[in-house]
Structure formats: C-alpha cells, structure tokens
Amino acid sequence: MKTGLVLEGGGMRGMYTAGVLDVFMENGIRFDKIVGVSAGALFGVNYLSGQKGRVIRYNKRFNGDKNYMGIRPLLTEGNIVNTKYAYHDVPYSLDPFDDENFKKSDTEFYAVVTDIESGNPEYIKINSVFEQMDVLRASGSLPFVSKPVKIRAKNYLDGGISDSIPYKWMAHQDVSKIIVILTRDISYRKKETSSLLINMFYRNYPKLAERLHKRHIEYNESAKELTEIEKSGAVLVIRPSKPIEVGRMEKNPENLQEVYDLGVNDAKNMLETVMRYLNE
C-alpha cells in the first residue's frame, strides 16, 4: 500500500505545514509520494532532508531583513523575495539545506509550477534541491510581485495559480492513501482577484490571465469537493483548527512561531487518527 501527501501553499501560512511535518518527522511518519505547491514545495523539501525545525528557524531569522523580502528586493530586482539571498545564500551557507540527505530519500517529491503561456500546471519531480532550485523558486513565485522563472526555455510562475490543492493529481498516482495538509481553515473562501490588476500585469498572457480570473472559483470548488471526499474517508485532511491571520509575507517572528505552534498542536491532536488512517 502506497501513500501520498499533498501540501498546499500560502506564503508564511506555510509555517503551519512546517509544524505538522515536524511532528510527522518526530513520529517516523513517511510517504511514498509528496506533491507541494509554492510554500508547500519550498518548505516541504525539509521534511525529506530530515531537518526538523529548519523552516521556522530560518524564516524567523531572515524574514525581517529588508534585503531578504519586501519592497526593497521588489524595486531592485522585480521579486518580492531576493533571489540570491533566499535561494543561494540561505540554503548553501547561512542555514544549510542537506541536499545529500534529500537525495537519499526513497520518497518521490514533486513541485507544481504554472506555465505562463498555457496557464496550465506542471508537476516536476525534484531529484536534487540544489540542482533544481529554479523549479522550487518558480513554484513559489507569486503573481504580480515576482518575475517568471525560465526553465528549459519555458517561463513559469506560482503553482497555486493553476492547481492550489493538487489532490486530484495525487489521486491519479499509484497511491492508496492520501493526506492533504491545508493552510486555510474549513470556513475560508477565496475572494476574486482584481480584474484591473490581472489585465495590467498579464494582458500579454491571456491564458494565464484567464486562470487568474477564475482562480477563486476553482479554489473554492476544490476545497468544497475535498471536504466531501474527506467525509467518505477517501482522504484525510489536516487543516488549521482556527483561522490563520498572518499575511503571505509575514515578518514578525512571534506571529510566525504562533502559526508553527498551531501546526504542531493540530498534528499532535490528530496523530492517532493519522496513524490509524495510514495503517488501516
């Protein structure tokens, strides 16, 4: 029996996911396949490298640096997160990522990206974080505040534009059990994105623009459908037990810790349910 794990994105709401995954690590819970979107991919790789606590640690340490994330990198390079700082300096030297341990894992890890020409999602297998850093960067490149990332002559943005919760993709893989970690509570409904903003930024990419126009509809329908599937027992969903109020670019260390702690507590409260579901 093979198992799959789906990780939603959500910027710094991903501290919730980090908390859940750290509890999984502590308790030896493993999966055969994982698919992550945006922050779900960027933070999820630490689960396979076995670096418990790294996600909350480096985000608390660096998010408040104006050169790392915010208006300054947005104005200087066109990305709200500094590319060199976040995707080279931190993982290679400031808080090293264990790519060798990641590569030794038997778990297949996929990151979702969005092709800006077609507006469609692609699911790219990550064999090495260091060698495929641009794939992860593309998966987390938020629309409007990030430049597209070129990979093999194609340009990509955030995977959440086209598939925010890729449980359907996972359901078509060779897995029998699926756990989905969300970063929104059960009451959340996504709101429509400004048409003016979409047209101003992506008028030259009509299929991407169309996807952004419909994103709130697709997200809300997916969340509703997932809730119905959950009732049938076909999937197990772990979601915040209360609304997470932090923004995508949250910098306050205390707020980040609070979201992480919520993930830890929710995971511990569901641990028996998770173990029973995976071992049935």
Rosetta silent file (secondary structure, phi, psi, omega in degrees, C-alpha in Angstrom):
SEQUENCE: MKTGLVLEGGGMRGMYTAGVLDVFMENGIRFDKIVGVSAGALFGVNYLSGQKGRVIRYNKRFNGDKNYMGIRPLLTEGNIVNTKYAYHDVPYSLDPFDDENFKKSDTEFYAVVTDIESGNPEYIKINSVFEQMDVLRASGSLPFVSKPVKIRAKNYLDGGISDSIPYKWMAHQDVSKIIVILTRDISYRKKETSSLLINMFYRNYPKLAERLHKRHIEYNESAKELTEIEKSGAVLVIRPSKPIEVGRMEKNPENLQEVYDLGVNDAKNMLETVMRYLNE
SCORE:     score description
SCORE:     0.000 S_00000001
   1 L     0.000  122.197 -179.338    0.000    0.000    0.000 S_00000001
   2 L  -101.559  151.279 -175.271    1.494    3.312   -1.107 S_00000001
   3 E  -123.352  149.863  179.456    0.760    6.671    0.473 S_00000001
   4 E  -128.087  149.438  179.192    0.681   10.244   -0.837 S_00000001
   5 E  -127.797  131.098 -179.813    0.976   13.648    0.824 S_00000001
   6 E  -115.037  128.231 -176.450   -0.360   16.912   -0.645 S_00000001
   7 E  -118.799  111.642  175.966    0.965   20.257    0.620 S_00000001
   8 L   -69.596  158.565  175.562   -0.962   23.455   -0.086 S_00000001
   9 L   -90.387 -149.197  178.679    0.922   26.759   -0.401 S_00000001
  10 L   127.295   22.881  178.727    0.062   30.112    1.151 S_00000001
  11 H    60.735 -132.648 -175.673    3.281   32.007    1.802 S_00000001
  12 H   -73.943   -5.856  167.750    4.044   32.293    5.505 S_00000001
  13 H   -64.782  -15.919  177.211    0.899   30.347    6.351 S_00000001
  14 H   -63.941  -12.452  173.040    3.238   27.527    5.385 S_00000001
  15 H   -60.428  -28.841  175.932    4.620   27.719    8.920 S_00000001
  16 H   -63.233  -48.279  178.221    1.531   25.665    9.769 S_00000001
  17 H   -59.737  -41.854  179.473    2.614   22.966    7.346 S_00000001
  18 H   -58.968  -40.539  178.564    6.142   23.102    8.758 S_00000001
  19 H   -64.106  -43.805  178.635    4.764   22.422   12.227 S_00000001
  20 H   -62.395  -46.204 -177.549    2.725   19.444   11.030 S_00000001
  21 H   -65.505  -33.240  177.355    5.670   17.974    9.113 S_00000001
  22 H   -66.122  -35.074  175.700    7.977   18.313   12.092 S_00000001
  23 H   -68.098  -39.695  175.821    5.535   16.237   14.140 S_00000001
  24 H   -59.201  -44.024  179.109    5.471   13.677   11.327 S_00000001
  25 H   -59.749  -46.158 -178.918    9.272   13.561   11.420 S_00000001
  26 H   -58.270  -30.790 -173.589    9.296   13.065   15.187 S_00000001
  27 L  -106.640   12.553  174.343    6.946   10.114   14.851 S_00000001
  28 L    67.171   26.288  179.598    8.542    8.419   11.846 S_00000001
  29 L   -84.255  122.674 -177.178    5.602    9.047    9.516 S_00000001
  30 L  -127.564  161.274 -179.172    6.734    8.697    5.896 S_00000001
  31 L  -131.949  158.497  177.826    5.100    8.783    2.466 S_00000001
  32 L   -84.716  -34.246  178.241    5.828    7.279   -0.938 S_00000001
  33 E  -138.367  141.888  176.572    4.935   10.425   -2.903 S_00000001
  34 E  -131.866  138.023  171.686    4.663   14.084   -1.983 S_00000001
  35 E  -126.523  129.598 -178.424    3.435   16.991   -4.091 S_00000001
  36 E  -123.506  145.153  178.869    3.912   20.564   -2.888 S_00000001
  37 E  -115.775  127.628  173.381    2.637   23.875   -4.193 S_00000001
  38 L    54.335 -119.484  179.171    4.522   27.142   -3.689 S_00000001
  39 H   -60.541  -28.474  176.527    5.390   27.360    0.029 S_00000001
  40 H   -61.643  -36.886  177.046    4.290   23.740    0.329 S_00000001
  41 H   -76.710  -46.625 -176.587    7.109   22.783   -2.019 S_00000001
  42 H   -62.249  -39.134 -179.423    9.678   25.221   -0.632 S_00000001
  43 H   -88.674  -29.280 -175.765    9.111   24.147    2.958 S_00000001
  44 H   -66.569  -27.900 -179.041    8.214   20.530    2.254 S_00000001
  45 H   -62.016  -26.899  179.224   11.658   19.572    0.963 S_00000001
  46 H   -66.811  -22.293  176.630   12.983   19.967    4.526 S_00000001
  47 H   -66.082  -39.777 -179.594   10.783   17.039    5.518 S_00000001
  48 H   -81.594  -24.500  176.032   12.783   14.751    3.219 S_00000001
  49 H   -80.590   -8.877  176.472   16.124   16.230    4.225 S_00000001
  50 L    74.467   24.405 -175.379   15.192   15.410    7.823 S_00000001
  51 L   -99.159   74.272  179.312   15.853   18.935    9.078 S_00000001
  52 L   -57.564  130.631  176.149   13.295   19.328   11.823 S_00000001
  53 L    87.617   -9.117 -175.457   12.875   22.966   12.869 S_00000001
  54 H   -66.414  -40.699 -175.796   14.789   24.452    9.932 S_00000001
  55 H   -61.300  -50.876 -179.310   11.771   26.105    8.284 S_00000001
  56 H   -68.287  -34.011 -177.852   10.630   28.056   11.321 S_00000001
  57 H   -64.612  -52.594 -174.777   14.222   28.837   12.286 S_00000001
  58 H   -74.661  -28.707  176.918   15.379   30.473    9.058 S_00000001
  59 H   -70.916  -38.390  175.926   12.126   32.307    8.432 S_00000001
  60 H   -65.935  -32.878 -176.960   12.192   33.834   11.913 S_00000001
  61 H   -77.469  -40.489 -169.661   15.811   34.787   11.377 S_00000001
  62 H  -107.379  -22.517 -174.433   15.688   36.275    7.873 S_00000001
  63 L   -57.739  -32.128 -178.222   12.141   37.440    7.062 S_00000001
  64 L   -77.821   -7.920  179.081   12.606   40.720    8.911 S_00000001
  65 L   -77.024  120.776 -177.818   15.653   41.665    6.847 S_00000001
  66 L   -62.051  -22.964  178.487   14.595   44.317    4.311 S_00000001
  67 L   -83.065  -13.218 -177.428   17.150   42.947    1.866 S_00000001
  68 L   -89.667  -46.995 -173.881   15.651   39.462    2.083 S_00000001
  69 E  -151.593  134.493  176.828   11.953   40.077    1.494 S_00000001
  70 L   132.882 -157.027 -174.682    9.745   43.081    0.847 S_00000001
  71 H   -63.149  -38.850 -176.148    9.685   46.336   -1.072 S_00000001
  72 H   -60.122  -53.824  177.153   13.466   46.674   -1.423 S_00000001
  73 H   -65.622  -29.738  178.148   14.057   43.472   -3.454 S_00000001
  74 H   -63.838  -41.665 -179.436   10.816   44.108   -5.347 S_00000001
  75 H   -75.794  -33.769 -174.762   12.072   47.512   -6.505 S_00000001
  76 H   -85.106  -33.889 -177.869   15.656   46.438   -7.172 S_00000001
  77 H  -128.942   -4.289  178.294   15.124   43.114   -8.954 S_00000001
  78 L    86.183    9.371  177.309   11.383   42.762   -9.528 S_00000001
  79 L  -126.504  135.367 -177.496   10.921   39.954   -6.991 S_00000001
  80 L   -71.493  -17.563  173.207    9.446   40.400   -3.544 S_00000001
  81 E  -115.756  127.140 -178.608   11.931   37.799   -2.277 S_00000001
  82 L   -62.931  119.625 -173.100   15.622   38.403   -3.037 S_00000001
  83 H   -61.462  -51.959 -177.122   16.675   35.592   -5.377 S_00000001
  84 H   -65.755  -45.023 -178.363   20.337   35.290   -4.379 S_00000001
  85 H   -60.223  -52.830 -171.908   19.703   35.775   -0.667 S_00000001
  86 H   -78.042  -35.601 -172.002   16.793   33.333   -0.377 S_00000001
  87 H  -107.360    0.078  175.328   17.750   30.672   -2.905 S_00000001
  88 H  -129.710  -60.121 -173.717   21.527   30.666   -2.629 S_00000001
  89 H   -61.557  -46.964 -178.075   22.921   32.357    0.467 S_00000001
  90 H   -66.854  -56.516 -175.195   20.483   30.825    2.961 S_00000001
  91 H   -70.656  -24.109 -178.226   20.369   27.193    1.733 S_00000001
  92 H   -90.032  -32.430 -173.243   24.059   26.993    0.823 S_00000001
  93 H  -138.678  -42.869 -172.781   25.696   28.768    3.748 S_00000001
  94 H   -72.922  -37.028  173.439   23.587   30.803    6.208 S_00000001
  95 L  -148.520   79.504 -166.883   21.320   27.897    7.212 S_00000001
  96 L   -56.814  134.399  173.303   22.498   24.990    5.026 S_00000001
  97 L   -87.458  137.877 -177.965   19.990   22.662    3.425 S_00000001
  98 L   -89.739   83.078 -177.752   21.000   18.979    3.491 S_00000001
  99 H   -69.076  -31.621  179.644   20.626   18.124   -0.183 S_00000001
 100 H   -64.164  -41.146  177.739   22.575   14.887    0.176 S_00000001
 101 H   -67.910  -37.909  176.615   20.079   13.610    2.720 S_00000001
 102 H   -58.528  -45.315 -176.695   17.207   14.752    0.496 S_00000001
 103 H   -68.356  -22.061  179.381   18.622   12.768   -2.429 S_00000001
 104 H   -80.130  -15.187 -176.969   18.887    9.636   -0.296 S_00000001
 105 L   -65.600  143.113  176.476   15.155    9.641    0.459 S_00000001
 106 L   -83.578   -6.368 -178.914   13.012    6.945   -1.141 S_00000001
 107 L   -81.221  133.480  174.391   10.094    9.380   -1.337 S_00000001
 108 E   -81.995  131.378 -178.073    9.269   10.962   -4.703 S_00000001
 109 E  -121.247  129.558 -179.223    8.828   14.725   -4.369 S_00000001
 110 E  -123.250  141.243  175.798    7.024   16.900   -6.940 S_00000001
 111 E  -114.115  137.437  179.693    6.670   20.674   -7.170 S_00000001
 112 E   -93.440  131.580  175.432    3.779   22.325   -9.010 S_00000001
 113 E  -129.430  161.309  179.484    4.513   25.217  -11.367 S_00000001
 114 E  -115.757  122.772  175.896    2.315   27.193  -13.769 S_00000001
 115 E   -72.055  119.772 -173.941    3.269   27.647  -17.437 S_00000001
 116 L   -73.967  -17.195  177.436    2.539   31.326  -18.148 S_00000001
 117 L   -80.266  -46.272 -177.035    1.837   30.664  -21.848 S_00000001
 118 L   -91.690  -22.972 -175.448   -0.707   27.875  -21.407 S_00000001
 119 L    76.558    7.401 -175.721   -1.887   28.727  -17.888 S_00000001
 120 L   -98.582  154.936  177.571   -1.663   25.022  -17.075 S_00000001
 121 E   -80.582  151.436  169.022    0.056   23.287  -14.154 S_00000001
 122 E  -129.522  146.623 -175.427    3.110   21.100  -14.499 S_00000001
 123 E  -117.480  104.826 -171.068    4.289   18.650  -11.874 S_00000001
 124 E  -105.899  125.865 -179.750    8.074   18.420  -11.835 S_00000001
 125 E   -73.949  130.827  179.421    9.925   15.732   -9.899 S_00000001
 126 L   -99.312  112.760  177.786   12.657   17.123   -7.657 S_00000001
 127 L   -95.961  -29.381  177.685   15.684   14.836   -7.517 S_00000001
 128 L  -146.311  123.905  179.774   18.059   17.444   -6.082 S_00000001
 129 L   -63.658  -43.721 -178.428   17.056   20.706   -4.445 S_00000001
 130 L   -66.013  -40.309 -178.778   20.361   22.396   -5.303 S_00000001
 131 L   -76.617  -21.925 -177.667   20.306   21.276   -8.923 S_00000001
 132 L  -121.321   32.986 -178.669   16.618   22.164   -9.371 S_00000001
 133 H   -59.115  -33.303  179.985   16.390   25.277   -7.221 S_00000001
 134 H   -66.078  -29.624  176.621   14.793   27.208  -10.082 S_00000001
 135 H   -65.980  -45.806  178.242   11.867   24.777  -10.136 S_00000001
 136 H   -65.169  -39.535  178.247   11.186   25.427   -6.470 S_00000001
 137 H   -63.029  -40.298  177.993   11.670   29.149   -7.000 S_00000001
 138 H   -64.154  -42.375 -178.985    9.153   29.074   -9.854 S_00000001
 139 H   -59.607  -31.161 -178.857    6.638   27.178   -7.728 S_00000001
 140 L  -103.323   12.448 -178.940    6.838   29.962   -5.124 S_00000001
 141 L   -85.213   96.467 -175.021    6.987   32.955   -7.486 S_00000001
 142 L   -62.649  139.563  176.486    3.817   34.816   -6.569 S_00000001
 143 L   -63.011  152.562  177.522    1.984   36.591   -9.392 S_00000001
 144 L    78.023  -27.791 -176.861    2.217   40.409   -9.552 S_00000001
 145 L  -124.041   14.610  178.993    5.282   40.549   -7.284 S_00000001
 146 L  -142.177  146.949  172.184    7.619   38.075   -8.999 S_00000001
 147 L   -79.992  147.334  173.546    9.259   37.706  -12.363 S_00000001
 148 L   -60.342  149.719  179.636    8.573   34.476  -14.268 S_00000001
 149 E  -105.537  127.023 -179.134   11.305   31.863  -13.872 S_00000001
 150 E   -87.792  127.933  176.351   12.732   30.331  -17.049 S_00000001
 151 E  -134.231  115.940 -179.719   13.262   26.572  -17.049 S_00000001
 152 L    49.280   53.385  173.066   14.305   24.876  -20.274 S_00000001
 153 L    71.856    5.394  175.727   13.071   27.734  -22.494 S_00000001
 154 E  -117.516  152.168 -177.630    9.650   27.959  -20.789 S_00000001
 155 E  -109.745  136.246 -174.624    8.531   30.543  -18.231 S_00000001
 156 E  -131.282  154.644  171.344    6.745   29.645  -15.022 S_00000001
 157 E  -131.176 -172.979 -177.283    5.071   31.235  -12.014 S_00000001
 158 E   -43.171  129.295  178.470    3.480   30.042   -8.769 S_00000001
 159 H   -65.075  -23.120 -179.630    1.923   26.591   -8.985 S_00000001
 160 H   -67.947  -16.070  177.130   -1.015   27.785   -6.904 S_00000001
 161 H   -63.265  -39.251 -172.664   -2.319   29.792   -9.862 S_00000001
 162 L  -108.628  -22.802  178.207   -3.303   26.619  -11.692 S_00000001
 163 L  -155.366   85.464 -175.118   -3.567   23.915   -9.004 S_00000001
 164 L   -68.714  -34.360 -178.539   -3.677   25.189   -5.434 S_00000001
 165 L  -131.890   86.504 -169.951   -4.564   21.833   -3.871 S_00000001
 166 L   -78.081   48.685  179.587   -3.304   19.062   -6.187 S_00000001
 167 H   -73.365  -28.585  178.422   -5.165   16.192   -4.563 S_00000001
 168 H   -67.381  -40.530  176.876   -6.706   15.191   -7.905 S_00000001
 169 H   -61.481  -45.627 -179.554   -3.246   14.802   -9.412 S_00000001
 170 H   -63.345  -36.057 -179.298   -2.168   12.709   -6.437 S_00000001
 171 H   -63.910  -22.320  179.031   -5.318   10.579   -6.708 S_00000001
 172 L   -91.990    1.274  175.285   -4.202    9.552  -10.212 S_00000001
 173 L   -88.674  174.017 -177.523   -0.819    8.396   -8.923 S_00000001
 174 L   -83.248   66.396  178.473   -0.111    4.894   -7.660 S_00000001
 175 L  -131.505  151.036 -179.809   -1.208    5.569   -4.074 S_00000001
 176 L  -105.943  -25.656 -178.828   -3.911    4.082   -1.881 S_00000001
 177 E  -127.157  136.431 -179.610   -3.936    6.613    0.965 S_00000001
 178 E  -130.189  129.488  170.808   -3.747   10.413    0.668 S_00000001
 179 E  -112.536  134.480  179.337   -3.226   13.004    3.373 S_00000001
 180 E  -116.335  126.424  175.285   -3.740   16.670    2.495 S_00000001
 181 E  -105.054  116.190  178.658   -2.285   19.490    4.601 S_00000001
 182 L  -100.809  160.770  176.769   -4.124   22.781    4.075 S_00000001
 183 L  -116.070   11.667  174.038   -3.174   26.230    5.349 S_00000001
 184 L  -122.175  143.948  178.389   -6.726   27.580    5.463 S_00000001
 185 L   -74.454  171.990 -171.052   -9.386   26.652    7.996 S_00000001
 186 L   -67.425  -19.541 -178.083  -12.617   24.992    6.923 S_00000001
 187 L   -86.540   -9.774 -171.771  -14.594   28.260    6.780 S_00000001
 188 L   -70.010  139.152  171.156  -12.256   30.001    4.304 S_00000001
 189 L  -133.203  128.431 -178.494  -13.431   31.049    0.839 S_00000001
 190 L   -72.115  140.867  179.744  -11.065   32.704   -1.613 S_00000001
 191 L   -95.526  159.125 -178.383  -12.080   36.112   -2.963 S_00000001
 192 L   -68.308  138.639  176.335  -11.908   37.264   -6.566 S_00000001
 193 L   -80.903  145.305 -179.276   -8.664   38.921   -7.703 S_00000001
 194 L   -56.509  123.941  177.525   -8.904   42.403   -9.186 S_00000001
 195 H   -63.699  -36.105  179.095   -9.517   42.229  -12.942 S_00000001
 196 H   -61.441  -43.723 -179.702   -7.722   45.538  -13.350 S_00000001
 197 H   -65.018  -44.842  179.835   -4.617   44.126  -11.683 S_00000001
 198 H   -61.071  -47.461 -177.646   -4.685   40.939  -13.754 S_00000001
 199 H   -68.092  -31.887 -179.723   -5.117   42.792  -17.029 S_00000001
 200 H   -68.764  -37.622 -175.792   -2.434   45.320  -16.158 S_00000001
 201 H   -90.882  -34.879 -168.266    0.190   42.647  -15.479 S_00000001
 202 H  -127.542   31.394  178.405   -0.746   39.783  -17.782 S_00000001
 203 L   -64.276  -23.867  178.647   -2.583   41.144  -20.798 S_00000001
 204 L   -85.045   -2.105  178.760    0.107   39.562  -22.997 S_00000001
 205 L  -128.375   75.391 -172.202   -0.584   36.157  -21.454 S_00000001
 206 H   -59.412  -34.420 -178.866   -4.339   35.658  -21.976 S_00000001
 207 H   -73.653  -34.894  174.619   -4.465   32.048  -20.774 S_00000001
 208 H   -67.572  -42.642  179.070   -2.651   32.908  -17.578 S_00000001
 209 H   -60.601  -41.533  179.026   -4.940   35.912  -17.098 S_00000001
 210 H   -62.297  -39.442  179.500   -7.985   33.694  -17.594 S_00000001
 211 H   -64.195  -41.346  179.549   -6.683   31.313  -14.985 S_00000001
 212 H   -67.411  -36.447  177.426   -6.192   34.146  -12.510 S_00000001
 213 H   -61.924  -35.790 -175.577   -9.705   35.448  -13.188 S_00000001
 214 H   -96.886    0.033 -171.072  -11.142   32.014  -12.350 S_00000001
 215 H   -57.782  -43.005 -177.955   -8.740   31.139   -9.571 S_00000001
 216 H   -65.306  -35.197  178.865  -11.132   31.900   -6.704 S_00000001
 217 H   -67.190  -48.214 -178.798  -13.846   29.794   -8.310 S_00000001
 218 H   -63.179  -40.333 -179.770  -11.519   26.845   -8.908 S_00000001
 219 H   -64.454  -49.072 -176.567  -10.073   27.065   -5.410 S_00000001
 220 H   -64.831  -36.288  176.990  -13.448   27.214   -3.661 S_00000001
 221 H   -67.282  -39.424  179.021  -14.820   24.345   -5.756 S_00000001
 222 H   -65.298  -43.607 -179.965  -11.737   22.249   -4.975 S_00000001
 223 H   -62.606  -40.881  179.383  -11.999   22.967   -1.250 S_00000001
 224 H   -66.256  -45.005  179.757  -15.693   22.033   -1.266 S_00000001
 225 H   -63.598  -39.959 -179.864  -15.080   18.857   -3.227 S_00000001
 226 H   -63.624  -37.403  178.017  -12.203   17.887   -0.956 S_00000001
 227 H   -63.050  -39.555  178.762  -14.459   18.252    2.090 S_00000001
 228 H   -67.706  -41.716  178.655  -16.979   15.876    0.504 S_00000001
 229 H   -64.258  -38.133  179.508  -14.261   13.350   -0.361 S_00000001
 230 H   -59.470  -40.431 -179.757  -12.961   13.641    3.185 S_00000001
 231 H   -62.235  -29.824 -179.225  -16.368   12.630    4.541 S_00000001
 232 H   -78.579  -13.643 -179.424  -16.193    9.436    2.516 S_00000001
 233 L    87.746    5.583 -178.604  -12.856    8.542    4.112 S_00000001
 234 L   -73.672  -26.085  175.593  -11.007    8.513    0.793 S_00000001
 235 E  -136.161  161.327  173.068   -8.588   11.197    2.014 S_00000001
 236 E  -118.367  126.021 -176.913   -7.522   12.588    5.366 S_00000001
 237 E  -109.892  131.755  171.413   -7.294   16.369    5.638 S_00000001
 238 E  -111.161  118.548 -177.158   -5.276   18.276    8.214 S_00000001
 239 L  -134.193  159.078  178.817   -6.299   21.922    8.316 S_00000001
 240 L   -56.094  133.578 -179.731   -5.874   24.808   10.805 S_00000001
 241 L   -75.145   -9.449  173.889   -8.230   24.426   13.748 S_00000001
 242 L  -150.085  159.759 -178.527   -8.700   28.194   13.675 S_00000001
 243 L   -58.286  138.576  174.893   -8.178   30.918   11.041 S_00000001
 244 L   -94.586  121.447 -171.677   -4.557   31.871   10.363 S_00000001
 245 L   -95.435   -9.175 -176.622   -4.347   35.635   10.272 S_00000001
 246 L   -70.007  152.721  177.293   -0.747   36.182    9.089 S_00000001
 247 L   -82.575  171.454  179.688   -0.094   37.553    5.612 S_00000001
 248 L   -59.820  -33.268 -175.455    1.821   35.797    2.857 S_00000001
 249 L  -109.915   33.862 -178.316    4.884   37.908    3.615 S_00000001
 250 L   -54.219  134.778 -178.647    4.663   37.909    7.418 S_00000001
 251 L  -114.863  -20.304 -175.955    7.878   39.116    9.075 S_00000001
 252 L   -69.077  117.518 -177.309    7.051   39.157   12.786 S_00000001
 253 H   -58.318  -36.852 -179.049    8.884   36.211   14.429 S_00000001
 254 H   -66.521  -39.348  178.722    6.266   35.853   17.156 S_00000001
 255 H   -67.331  -39.481  177.367    3.454   35.597   14.604 S_00000001
 256 H   -62.572  -43.061  179.740    5.401   33.021   12.608 S_00000001
 257 H   -63.541  -38.282  179.964    6.003   30.992   15.758 S_00000001
 258 H   -62.542  -41.800  179.292    2.316   31.122   16.635 S_00000001
 259 H   -67.982  -42.503  177.730    1.336   29.647   13.256 S_00000001
 260 H   -59.601  -45.768 -179.284    4.033   26.978   13.524 S_00000001
 261 H   -62.951  -34.600  176.639    2.865   26.062   17.033 S_00000001
 262 H   -62.697  -43.163  177.625   -0.705   25.750   15.755 S_00000001
 263 H   -62.188  -42.680  178.276    0.508   23.233   13.178 S_00000001
 264 H   -61.014  -48.204 -177.513    2.410   21.298   15.834 S_00000001
 265 H   -66.282  -42.494  178.916   -0.578   21.188   18.195 S_00000001
 266 H   -63.162  -40.779 -179.786   -3.086   20.266   15.488 S_00000001
 267 H   -65.553  -41.486  179.072   -0.803   17.483   14.247 S_00000001
 268 H   -64.526  -38.256  179.222   -0.330   16.091   17.742 S_00000001
 269 H   -67.819  -26.696 -178.630   -4.088   16.145   18.306 S_00000001
 270 H  -101.522    2.852 -172.438   -4.618   14.227   15.049 S_00000001
 271 H   -57.290  -45.814  179.942   -1.641   11.902   15.407 S_00000001
 272 H   -62.242  -40.992  178.723   -3.670    8.866   16.447 S_00000001
 273 H   -64.127  -42.047  179.231   -6.115    9.470   13.577 S_00000001
 274 H   -62.082  -47.522 -178.708   -3.242    9.826   11.096 S_00000001
 275 H   -62.893  -41.778 -179.870   -1.564    6.607   12.231 S_00000001
 276 H   -65.673  -42.973 -179.850   -4.813    4.681   12.144 S_00000001
 277 H   -61.956  -44.956 -176.707   -5.694    6.000    8.660 S_00000001
 278 H   -71.335  -26.448 -175.541   -2.286    5.116    7.197 S_00000001
 279 H  -100.989   -0.932  179.336   -2.223    1.655    8.771 S_00000001
 280 L   -62.106    0.000    0.000   -5.774    0.542    8.037 S_00000001
